[in-house]
């Protein structure tokens, strides 16, 4: 096991699975004939971020982790997506960038110190391996799971297989 296998391949798989969930959501909107904003803007609780931001943060967790460990510049997105198609494109753009990150830029960086923002004013520093395993991956999973739960709650026909295996489900 090396850091690139624990990061890049996992990011690509789970963002790909997230993309699959959004494609199924698009089909649900078409099949049931409702306004997609019901999903895009949906929050599980008043103090939680809406669906669209769950997608943005899942993408950002992956790309920023890879960038912080490698020192590469991650693409910057303005978080202006307002449709499911635009959110799918956000995932596609993130996946395309992640696929350009060479494994050799990550492997061997386990002990590199990574400093990252926590909230609006604080930062935290930890090793790259700890950052990946205890912050970036859990953060990505949290936001993908929240997006999944929003879709399920709103009646989109998805299941655990869609979350775990994407289009192979």
PDB file of C-alpha atoms in Angstrom:
ATOM      1  CA  UNK A   1       0.000   0.000   0.000  1.00  0.00           C
ATOM      2  CA  UNK A   2       1.304   3.412  -0.882  1.00  0.00           C
ATOM      3  CA  UNK A   3      -0.078   6.918  -0.472  1.00  0.00           C
ATOM      4  CA  UNK A   4      -1.173   7.268  -4.099  1.00  0.00           C
ATOM      5  CA  UNK A   5      -3.211   4.033  -3.926  1.00  0.00           C
ATOM      6  CA  UNK A   6      -4.814   5.210  -0.699  1.00  0.00           C
ATOM      7  CA  UNK A   7      -5.628   8.623  -2.168  1.00  0.00           C
ATOM      8  CA  UNK A   8      -5.862   9.055  -5.935  1.00  0.00           C
ATOM      9  CA  UNK A   9      -7.527   5.741  -6.726  1.00  0.00           C
ATOM     10  CA  UNK A  10     -10.013   6.167  -3.865  1.00  0.00           C
ATOM     11  CA  UNK A  11     -10.819   9.760  -4.837  1.00  0.00           C
ATOM     12  CA  UNK A  12     -11.389   8.753  -8.450  1.00  0.00           C
ATOM     13  CA  UNK A  13     -13.558   5.756  -7.524  1.00  0.00           C
ATOM     14  CA  UNK A  14     -15.803   7.572  -5.066  1.00  0.00           C
ATOM     15  CA  UNK A  15     -16.173  10.761  -7.078  1.00  0.00           C
ATOM     16  CA  UNK A  16     -17.054   8.496 -10.010  1.00  0.00           C
ATOM     17  CA  UNK A  17     -19.662   6.836  -7.810  1.00  0.00           C
ATOM     18  CA  UNK A  18     -20.962  10.277  -6.834  1.00  0.00           C
ATOM     19  CA  UNK A  19     -21.221  11.162 -10.519  1.00  0.00           C
ATOM     20  CA  UNK A  20     -23.287   8.005 -11.028  1.00  0.00           C
ATOM     21  CA  UNK A  21     -25.647   9.114  -8.234  1.00  0.00           C
ATOM     22  CA  UNK A  22     -26.158  12.473  -9.940  1.00  0.00           C
ATOM     23  CA  UNK A  23     -26.851  10.831 -13.292  1.00  0.00           C
ATOM     24  CA  UNK A  24     -29.507   8.721 -11.586  1.00  0.00           C
ATOM     25  CA  UNK A  25     -30.905  11.893 -10.001  1.00  0.00           C
ATOM     26  CA  UNK A  26     -31.115  13.521 -13.438  1.00  0.00           C
ATOM     27  CA  UNK A  27     -33.047  10.511 -14.737  1.00  0.00           C
ATOM     28  CA  UNK A  28     -35.361  10.689 -11.725  1.00  0.00           C
ATOM     29  CA  UNK A  29     -36.098  14.370 -12.364  1.00  0.00           C
ATOM     30  CA  UNK A  30     -36.985  13.543 -15.965  1.00  0.00           C
ATOM     31  CA  UNK A  31     -39.041  10.462 -15.103  1.00  0.00           C
ATOM     32  CA  UNK A  32     -41.054  12.093 -12.332  1.00  0.00           C
ATOM     33  CA  UNK A  33     -41.208  15.556 -13.922  1.00  0.00           C
ATOM     34  CA  UNK A  34     -40.251  17.812 -11.017  1.00  0.00           C
ATOM     35  CA  UNK A  35     -37.991  20.847 -10.765  1.00  0.00           C
ATOM     36  CA  UNK A  36     -34.397  19.717 -10.204  1.00  0.00           C
ATOM     37  CA  UNK A  37     -33.948  22.620  -7.784  1.00  0.00           C
ATOM     38  CA  UNK A  38     -35.860  20.490  -5.296  1.00  0.00           C
ATOM     39  CA  UNK A  39     -32.687  18.379  -5.157  1.00  0.00           C
ATOM     40  CA  UNK A  40     -30.010  20.981  -5.895  1.00  0.00           C
ATOM     41  CA  UNK A  41     -31.096  23.225  -3.020  1.00  0.00           C
ATOM     42  CA  UNK A  42     -32.267  20.518  -0.586  1.00  0.00           C
ATOM     43  CA  UNK A  43     -30.904  20.437   2.979  1.00  0.00           C
ATOM     44  CA  UNK A  44     -31.362  17.572   5.415  1.00  0.00           C
ATOM     45  CA  UNK A  45     -31.573  20.082   8.258  1.00  0.00           C
ATOM     46  CA  UNK A  46     -31.823  23.886   8.331  1.00  0.00           C
ATOM     47  CA  UNK A  47     -28.244  24.261   9.568  1.00  0.00           C
ATOM     48  CA  UNK A  48     -26.755  21.877   6.979  1.00  0.00           C
ATOM     49  CA  UNK A  49     -25.389  22.891   3.609  1.00  0.00           C
ATOM     50  CA  UNK A  50     -27.526  22.229   0.514  1.00  0.00           C
ATOM     51  CA  UNK A  51     -26.990  19.311  -1.862  1.00  0.00           C
ATOM     52  CA  UNK A  52     -25.032  21.386  -4.367  1.00  0.00           C
ATOM     53  CA  UNK A  53     -22.471  22.373  -1.728  1.00  0.00           C
ATOM     54  CA  UNK A  54     -22.147  18.746  -0.609  1.00  0.00           C
ATOM     55  CA  UNK A  55     -20.977  17.968  -4.154  1.00  0.00           C
ATOM     56  CA  UNK A  56     -18.607  20.944  -4.221  1.00  0.00           C
ATOM     57  CA  UNK A  57     -17.011  20.020  -0.908  1.00  0.00           C
ATOM     58  CA  UNK A  58     -16.622  16.338  -1.857  1.00  0.00           C
ATOM     59  CA  UNK A  59     -14.753  17.429  -4.988  1.00  0.00           C
ATOM     60  CA  UNK A  60     -12.695  19.995  -3.090  1.00  0.00           C
ATOM     61  CA  UNK A  61     -11.708  17.502  -0.374  1.00  0.00           C
ATOM     62  CA  UNK A  62     -10.172  15.249  -3.016  1.00  0.00           C
ATOM     63  CA  UNK A  63      -8.464  17.827  -5.210  1.00  0.00           C
ATOM     64  CA  UNK A  64      -7.152  19.925  -2.338  1.00  0.00           C
ATOM     65  CA  UNK A  65      -5.747  16.878  -0.582  1.00  0.00           C
ATOM     66  CA  UNK A  66      -3.855  15.849  -3.710  1.00  0.00           C
ATOM     67  CA  UNK A  67      -2.656  19.419  -4.228  1.00  0.00           C
ATOM     68  CA  UNK A  68      -1.531  19.922  -0.639  1.00  0.00           C
ATOM     69  CA  UNK A  69       0.424  16.683  -0.558  1.00  0.00           C
ATOM     70  CA  UNK A  70       2.057  17.144  -3.969  1.00  0.00           C
ATOM     71  CA  UNK A  71       2.493  20.912  -4.020  1.00  0.00           C
ATOM     72  CA  UNK A  72       0.615  21.089  -7.335  1.00  0.00           C
ATOM     73  CA  UNK A  73      -1.926  23.824  -7.989  1.00  0.00           C
ATOM     74  CA  UNK A  74      -5.458  22.480  -7.855  1.00  0.00           C
ATOM     75  CA  UNK A  75      -8.039  23.999 -10.170  1.00  0.00           C
ATOM     76  CA  UNK A  76     -10.183  26.664  -8.543  1.00  0.00           C
ATOM     77  CA  UNK A  77     -13.942  26.550  -8.930  1.00  0.00           C
ATOM     78  CA  UNK A  78     -16.328  29.372  -8.057  1.00  0.00           C
ATOM     79  CA  UNK A  79     -19.115  27.171  -6.629  1.00  0.00           C
ATOM     80  CA  UNK A  80     -21.606  28.718  -9.046  1.00  0.00           C
ATOM     81  CA  UNK A  81     -23.205  25.451 -10.134  1.00  0.00           C
ATOM     82  CA  UNK A  82     -27.006  25.644 -10.108  1.00  0.00           C
ATOM     83  CA  UNK A  83     -28.066  22.519 -12.006  1.00  0.00           C
ATOM     84  CA  UNK A  84     -27.435  18.801 -11.768  1.00  0.00           C
ATOM     85  CA  UNK A  85     -25.679  18.938 -15.156  1.00  0.00           C
ATOM     86  CA  UNK A  86     -23.313  21.615 -13.852  1.00  0.00           C
ATOM     87  CA  UNK A  87     -22.625  19.531 -10.744  1.00  0.00           C
ATOM     88  CA  UNK A  88     -21.841  16.503 -12.934  1.00  0.00           C
ATOM     89  CA  UNK A  89     -19.442  18.739 -14.872  1.00  0.00           C
ATOM     90  CA  UNK A  90     -17.818  19.813 -11.584  1.00  0.00           C
ATOM     91  CA  UNK A  91     -17.182  16.161 -10.768  1.00  0.00           C
ATOM     92  CA  UNK A  92     -15.903  15.498 -14.304  1.00  0.00           C
ATOM     93  CA  UNK A  93     -13.485  18.442 -14.065  1.00  0.00           C
ATOM     94  CA  UNK A  94     -12.217  17.252 -10.694  1.00  0.00           C
ATOM     95  CA  UNK A  95     -11.778  13.697 -11.951  1.00  0.00           C
ATOM     96  CA  UNK A  96      -9.936  14.915 -15.038  1.00  0.00           C
ATOM     97  CA  UNK A  97      -7.505  16.910 -12.885  1.00  0.00           C
ATOM     98  CA  UNK A  98      -6.978  14.072 -10.389  1.00  0.00           C
ATOM     99  CA  UNK A  99      -6.072  11.773 -13.276  1.00  0.00           C
ATOM    100  CA  UNK A 100      -3.213  14.147 -14.188  1.00  0.00           C
ATOM    101  CA  UNK A 101      -1.622  13.922 -10.737  1.00  0.00           C
ATOM    102  CA  UNK A 102       1.347  11.562 -10.953  1.00  0.00           C
ATOM    103  CA  UNK A 103       1.496   8.869  -8.295  1.00  0.00           C
ATOM    104  CA  UNK A 104       5.199   9.626  -7.966  1.00  0.00           C
ATOM    105  CA  UNK A 105       4.334  13.114  -6.655  1.00  0.00           C
ATOM    106  CA  UNK A 106       2.409  11.590  -3.735  1.00  0.00           C
ATOM    107  CA  UNK A 107       4.284   8.412  -2.936  1.00  0.00           C
ATOM    108  CA  UNK A 108       6.996   8.949  -0.349  1.00  0.00           C
ATOM    109  CA  UNK A 109       5.297  12.066   1.055  1.00  0.00           C
ATOM    110  CA  UNK A 110       3.730  10.279   4.042  1.00  0.00           C
ATOM    111  CA  UNK A 111       5.689  12.331   6.604  1.00  0.00           C
ATOM    112  CA  UNK A 112       5.397  15.691   4.831  1.00  0.00           C
ATOM    113  CA  UNK A 113       3.709  18.287   7.004  1.00  0.00           C
ATOM    114  CA  UNK A 114       0.464  19.580   5.542  1.00  0.00           C
ATOM    115  CA  UNK A 115      -1.209  22.709   6.896  1.00  0.00           C
ATOM    116  CA  UNK A 116      -4.810  23.325   5.913  1.00  0.00           C
ATOM    117  CA  UNK A 117      -7.690  25.600   6.936  1.00  0.00           C
ATOM    118  CA  UNK A 118     -10.169  24.418   9.540  1.00  0.00           C
ATOM    119  CA  UNK A 119     -13.245  26.590   9.594  1.00  0.00           C
ATOM    120  CA  UNK A 120     -12.980  30.241   8.674  1.00  0.00           C
ATOM    121  CA  UNK A 121     -10.042  31.331  10.820  1.00  0.00           C
ATOM    122  CA  UNK A 122      -8.050  28.331  12.085  1.00  0.00           C
ATOM    123  CA  UNK A 123      -5.511  25.982  10.540  1.00  0.00           C
ATOM    124  CA  UNK A 124      -4.281  22.544  11.414  1.00  0.00           C
ATOM    125  CA  UNK A 125      -1.019  20.785  10.604  1.00  0.00           C
ATOM    126  CA  UNK A 126      -0.456  17.044  10.361  1.00  0.00           C
ATOM    127  CA  UNK A 127       1.537  14.595   8.309  1.00  0.00           C
ATOM    128  CA  UNK A 128       0.311  13.903   4.780  1.00  0.00           C
ATOM    129  CA  UNK A 129      -0.623  10.348   5.721  1.00  0.00           C
ATOM    130  CA  UNK A 130      -2.602  11.474   8.763  1.00  0.00           C
ATOM    131  CA  UNK A 131      -4.223  14.271   6.747  1.00  0.00           C
ATOM    132  CA  UNK A 132      -5.332  11.816   4.076  1.00  0.00           C
ATOM    133  CA  UNK A 133      -6.536   9.098   6.416  1.00  0.00           C
ATOM    134  CA  UNK A 134      -8.122  11.150   9.221  1.00  0.00           C
ATOM    135  CA  UNK A 135      -9.266  14.322   7.461  1.00  0.00           C
ATOM    136  CA  UNK A 136      -9.487  14.331   3.653  1.00  0.00           C
ATOM    137  CA  UNK A 137     -10.982  10.868   3.077  1.00  0.00           C
ATOM    138  CA  UNK A 138     -13.491  11.101   5.949  1.00  0.00           C
ATOM    139  CA  UNK A 139     -14.475  14.586   4.760  1.00  0.00           C
ATOM    140  CA  UNK A 140     -15.063  13.377   1.200  1.00  0.00           C
ATOM    141  CA  UNK A 141     -17.029  10.339   2.420  1.00  0.00           C
ATOM    142  CA  UNK A 142     -19.136  12.511   4.734  1.00  0.00           C
ATOM    143  CA  UNK A 143     -20.224  14.832   1.920  1.00  0.00           C
ATOM    144  CA  UNK A 144     -20.826  12.001  -0.554  1.00  0.00           C
ATOM    145  CA  UNK A 145     -22.892  10.182   2.072  1.00  0.00           C
ATOM    146  CA  UNK A 146     -24.861  13.335   2.810  1.00  0.00           C
ATOM    147  CA  UNK A 147     -25.537  13.810  -0.916  1.00  0.00           C
ATOM    148  CA  UNK A 148     -26.619  10.165  -1.133  1.00  0.00           C
ATOM    149  CA  UNK A 149     -28.963  10.628   1.825  1.00  0.00           C
ATOM    150  CA  UNK A 150     -30.511  13.743   0.287  1.00  0.00           C
ATOM    151  CA  UNK A 151     -31.211  11.859  -2.932  1.00  0.00           C
ATOM    152  CA  UNK A 152     -32.643   8.835  -1.093  1.00  0.00           C
ATOM    153  CA  UNK A 153     -34.775  11.049   1.128  1.00  0.00           C
ATOM    154  CA  UNK A 154     -36.223  12.669  -1.986  1.00  0.00           C
ATOM    155  CA  UNK A 155     -37.130   9.358  -3.595  1.00  0.00           C
ATOM    156  CA  UNK A 156     -34.308   8.865  -6.079  1.00  0.00           C
ATOM    157  CA  UNK A 157     -34.017   5.111  -6.656  1.00  0.00           C
ATOM    158  CA  UNK A 158     -30.469   4.481  -5.450  1.00  0.00           C
ATOM    159  CA  UNK A 159     -29.057   1.969  -3.024  1.00  0.00           C
ATOM    160  CA  UNK A 160     -25.891   0.981  -1.235  1.00  0.00           C
ATOM    161  CA  UNK A 161     -24.548  -0.644  -4.400  1.00  0.00           C
ATOM    162  CA  UNK A 162     -24.771   2.691  -6.220  1.00  0.00           C
ATOM    163  CA  UNK A 163     -22.787   4.341  -3.409  1.00  0.00           C
ATOM    164  CA  UNK A 164     -20.114   1.638  -3.284  1.00  0.00           C
ATOM    165  CA  UNK A 165     -19.755   0.611  -6.920  1.00  0.00           C
ATOM    166  CA  UNK A 166     -21.275   3.394  -9.006  1.00  0.00           C
ATOM    167  CA  UNK A 167     -22.312   2.411 -12.490  1.00  0.00           C
ATOM    168  CA  UNK A 168     -21.220  -1.190 -11.856  1.00  0.00           C
ATOM    169  CA  UNK A 169     -24.159  -1.572  -9.433  1.00  0.00           C
TER     170      UNK A 169
END
